[in-house]
Amino acid sequence: MDLVTLTIDGIKVQVPAGTTVLEAARSANIQIPTLCYLKDVNQIGACRMCLVDTGARALAAACVMPVSEGMVVKTNTPAVREARKVNMELLLSNHDRKCLTCVRSKNCELQTLAEELGVRDVRFEGAMSSHPIDDSSLSIVRDPGKCIQCRRCVAVCHKVQKVGVIGTVGRGFNTVIAPAFDEKLGDVGCINCGQCIMACPVGALREKDSTEEVWKAIGDPAKHVVVQPAPAVRVALGEEFGMPMGTRVTGKLAAALRRMGFDKIFDTNYGADVTIMEEGTELLNRIQNGGVLPMITSCSPGWIKYIEHYYPEFLPNLSSCKSPHEMLGAIIKSYYAEKNHIDPKDIYVVSVMPCVAKKFEAKRPELGNGELKDVDAVITTRELARMIKEAGIDFVNLPDEDFDPLMGESTGAAAIFGATGGVMEAALRTVADILEGKDLDAIEYTAVRGIEGVKEATVTVAGKEIKLAVANGTGNAEILMEKMKRGEADYTFIEVMGCPGGCVTGGGQPIVPARERMVTDPRVVRAKAIYEEDAAMAERKSHKNASVQKLYDEYLGKPNSHKAHELLHTHYVDRSGK
Amino acid sequence: MSCNCCGKDQEKYQQLQAVIDAKKGTKGALMPVMQEAQSIFGYLPKEVQLFIAEGLGVTLSEVFGVATFYAQFVLEPQGEHVIGVCLGTACYVKGSQAVLDRLSEELDVPVGKTTKDGKFTLNATRCLGACGLAPVMMIGDEVYGRLTPDEIPAILAKY
């Protein structure tokens, strides 16, 4: 690789040819401010925050300027500072500056940068663009008044997720980021993955808030309020309280939920173990009885909506299993209710999810029994953090507590649901034991771990070869779907997670600023914590979960039994409009 | 067969398909395809934009983004005659706003819209490059200069 030597602020820097000035400066620990830049996703030089002096007539945008031999870059001259500041003021002049009440306050890249650039006044008072807030989606709220048109959401929607339902509309001052033809987000082929929220530097995209309805339920003495957090929540929630990325806060999470006033603290991980019993059995049945293969996982509601819109021909390939929190919701309102003599109508189930698509999922008419929904409210990891703060709980100093018995018990197999490849690995741990008829020791299927977009592996179980594929992010799922379309996919089992990296970096997780994403990959750091969680568990195979065994003994009979089907399985909808 | 209008449309879509087939896979295919589509259909309704998006393998929001960015693309059917009144600096100073107002009044149509009979579309434009003749308007390819509002009825009567 050719190396190029340049000077940045008097420091000699050597980087590979083709590197941008921004990245070169970063390698020398020189911070150049950015707004529209998002590593590997968006590099368009639009916001003009990263302007630097390269000795040319005009200042250059460092994020798109390639380095050249002998280049002399100055990132901190009066002209550079002034230009950045004026550009910031212009952005702020058409920004809804209600920072005090903004959900992104204190985690807003615009706010941070304005502060760092020393903007103390906005000299430009002029017309403000006015586009209505779009809250038509059950998962995502779009607020154009806060939008700075950095296009990071557009890039992630088109290039990473290959959904492309939002784009730039109009020109100049009238430009707005919106779906085509003035349609609402709730009416187009949006899959609710929320990766646009994760990309947004400001509060223009956010989850539909459900905290109020949850507080209301907790405050209602007639309601028995049960909460269940997803596997990925416990490896990310700490970040909202200033703890380092990758900190496991499982015990503090249980303690916080108890102090918030929930009546029962259960665990979606229990639901994940049940999912493996059902999905593993379904897979074995399909293999043994000539069912539709490859079977594809159905845990990720972003992925489900994606396939419903864009590849409905493969709906029969989806596992009929409900997602883990929906399974647990159904079990709580049947088995748990009966066992404890509670009218299921009085039970209110709250799921804490790393996901905004789960909000839409919970409202699907097929997930429940008429008026009785499996899950009543879904809040994201971020919303939970806000509620904990609102309740005045000192999260960092909480003691470690346990989830409540029975449906708070889980295995390592459930823990890894939060990372891409985890559901596949968890299923293999159980399926292999069943097929081999013994308790196998080799349970770590490392070939399906890691953040590579598409992973393929062949495992031999009981002398039988099972061909697997794992995709994370719907853009990568598209590669597998196209392969299936061409008849080139001879897989037995496919896992798809709608978000890049899986649930650990789902659309409901703590938002990592672009600046940090330049040096840290949350997909890797949080997944590492997930696998630590797995390794720390006494039991690491779903079928070894004693409470799950009890559920089958006392209530469901066998996996995939009639009763299990009634409660734990679902069907899908062709949304392609064709 | 019995429905003539559909047959006509079908022919247009076949024409557009040929354009897409010729351009697909080449870099920067979208704009030329959209221009051809507009010359075939006269404007770019949603169905046509969807057809282009599917044909070229791009998203509808990308097509719509281009369609709404460039002034040359129109999303509604245009009148038989398109009137463009220049609101550039020179024309504006010379009173083109009054000319535009008079047109709007005579045709009973707001700026940017088409008359009910589909005969005229009334647009305000940027500089047409004929400042020496200010105030200026164009009807189709015809240029009218040094206008006064009172001349408008007689000019419209020619169409």
PDB file of C-alpha atoms in Angstrom, chain A residues 158 163-171 178-183 578, chain B residues 44-46 49 54 59-62 64-66 68-71 75:
ATOM      1  CA  HIS A 158     -30.813   3.239   1.320  1.00  0.00           C
ATOM      2  CA  VAL A 163     -35.098  -0.127   2.272  1.00  0.00           C
ATOM      3  CA  GLY A 164     -34.901   3.428   0.962  1.00  0.00           C
ATOM      4  CA  VAL A 165     -38.256   4.826   2.017  1.00  0.00           C
ATOM      5  CA  ILE A 166     -36.996   8.247   3.051  1.00  0.00           C
ATOM      6  CA  GLY A 167     -35.148  10.599   0.784  1.00  0.00           C
ATOM      7  CA  THR A 168     -34.491  14.214  -0.044  1.00  0.00           C
ATOM      8  CA  VAL A 169     -37.575  15.977  -1.350  1.00  0.00           C
ATOM      9  CA  GLY A 170     -37.525  19.397  -2.999  1.00  0.00           C
ATOM     10  CA  ARG A 171     -34.723  21.881  -3.279  1.00  0.00           C
ATOM     11  CA  ALA A 178     -39.425  12.519   3.822  1.00  0.00           C
ATOM     12  CA  PRO A 179     -41.021   9.613   1.986  1.00  0.00           C
ATOM     13  CA  ALA A 180     -41.925  10.197  -1.670  1.00  0.00           C
ATOM     14  CA  PHE A 181     -45.221  11.838  -2.677  1.00  0.00           C
ATOM     15  CA  ASP A 182     -45.910  13.336   0.759  1.00  0.00           C
ATOM     16  CA  GLU A 183     -46.696   9.904   2.134  1.00  0.00           C
ATOM     17  CA  LYS A 578     -48.902  -7.140  -5.537  1.00  0.00           C
TER      18      LYS A 578
ATOM     19  CA  LEU B  44     -44.192  12.361 -14.278  1.00  0.00           C
ATOM     20  CA  PRO B  45     -47.127  10.886 -12.353  1.00  0.00           C
ATOM     21  CA  LYS B  46     -46.517   8.469  -9.487  1.00  0.00           C
ATOM     22  CA  GLN B  49     -41.981   7.191 -11.349  1.00  0.00           C
ATOM     23  CA  GLU B  54     -38.597  -0.687 -10.640  1.00  0.00           C
ATOM     24  CA  THR B  59     -35.999   3.388  -4.925  1.00  0.00           C
ATOM     25  CA  LEU B  60     -39.078   5.506  -5.527  1.00  0.00           C
ATOM     26  CA  SER B  61     -37.743   8.054  -3.056  1.00  0.00           C
ATOM     27  CA  GLU B  62     -34.614   8.464  -5.179  1.00  0.00           C
ATOM     28  CA  PHE B  64     -38.978  11.456  -6.439  1.00  0.00           C
ATOM     29  CA  GLY B  65     -35.992  13.275  -4.970  1.00  0.00           C
ATOM     30  CA  VAL B  66     -34.626  13.993  -8.448  1.00  0.00           C
ATOM     31  CA  THR B  68     -38.627  17.473  -7.068  1.00  0.00           C
ATOM     32  CA  PHE B  69     -35.081  18.863  -7.194  1.00  0.00           C
ATOM     33  CA  TYR B  70     -34.987  19.895 -10.855  1.00  0.00           C
ATOM     34  CA  ALA B  71     -37.391  22.526 -12.135  1.00  0.00           C
ATOM     35  CA  LEU B  75     -45.532  16.082 -11.474  1.00  0.00           C
TER      36      LEU B  75
END
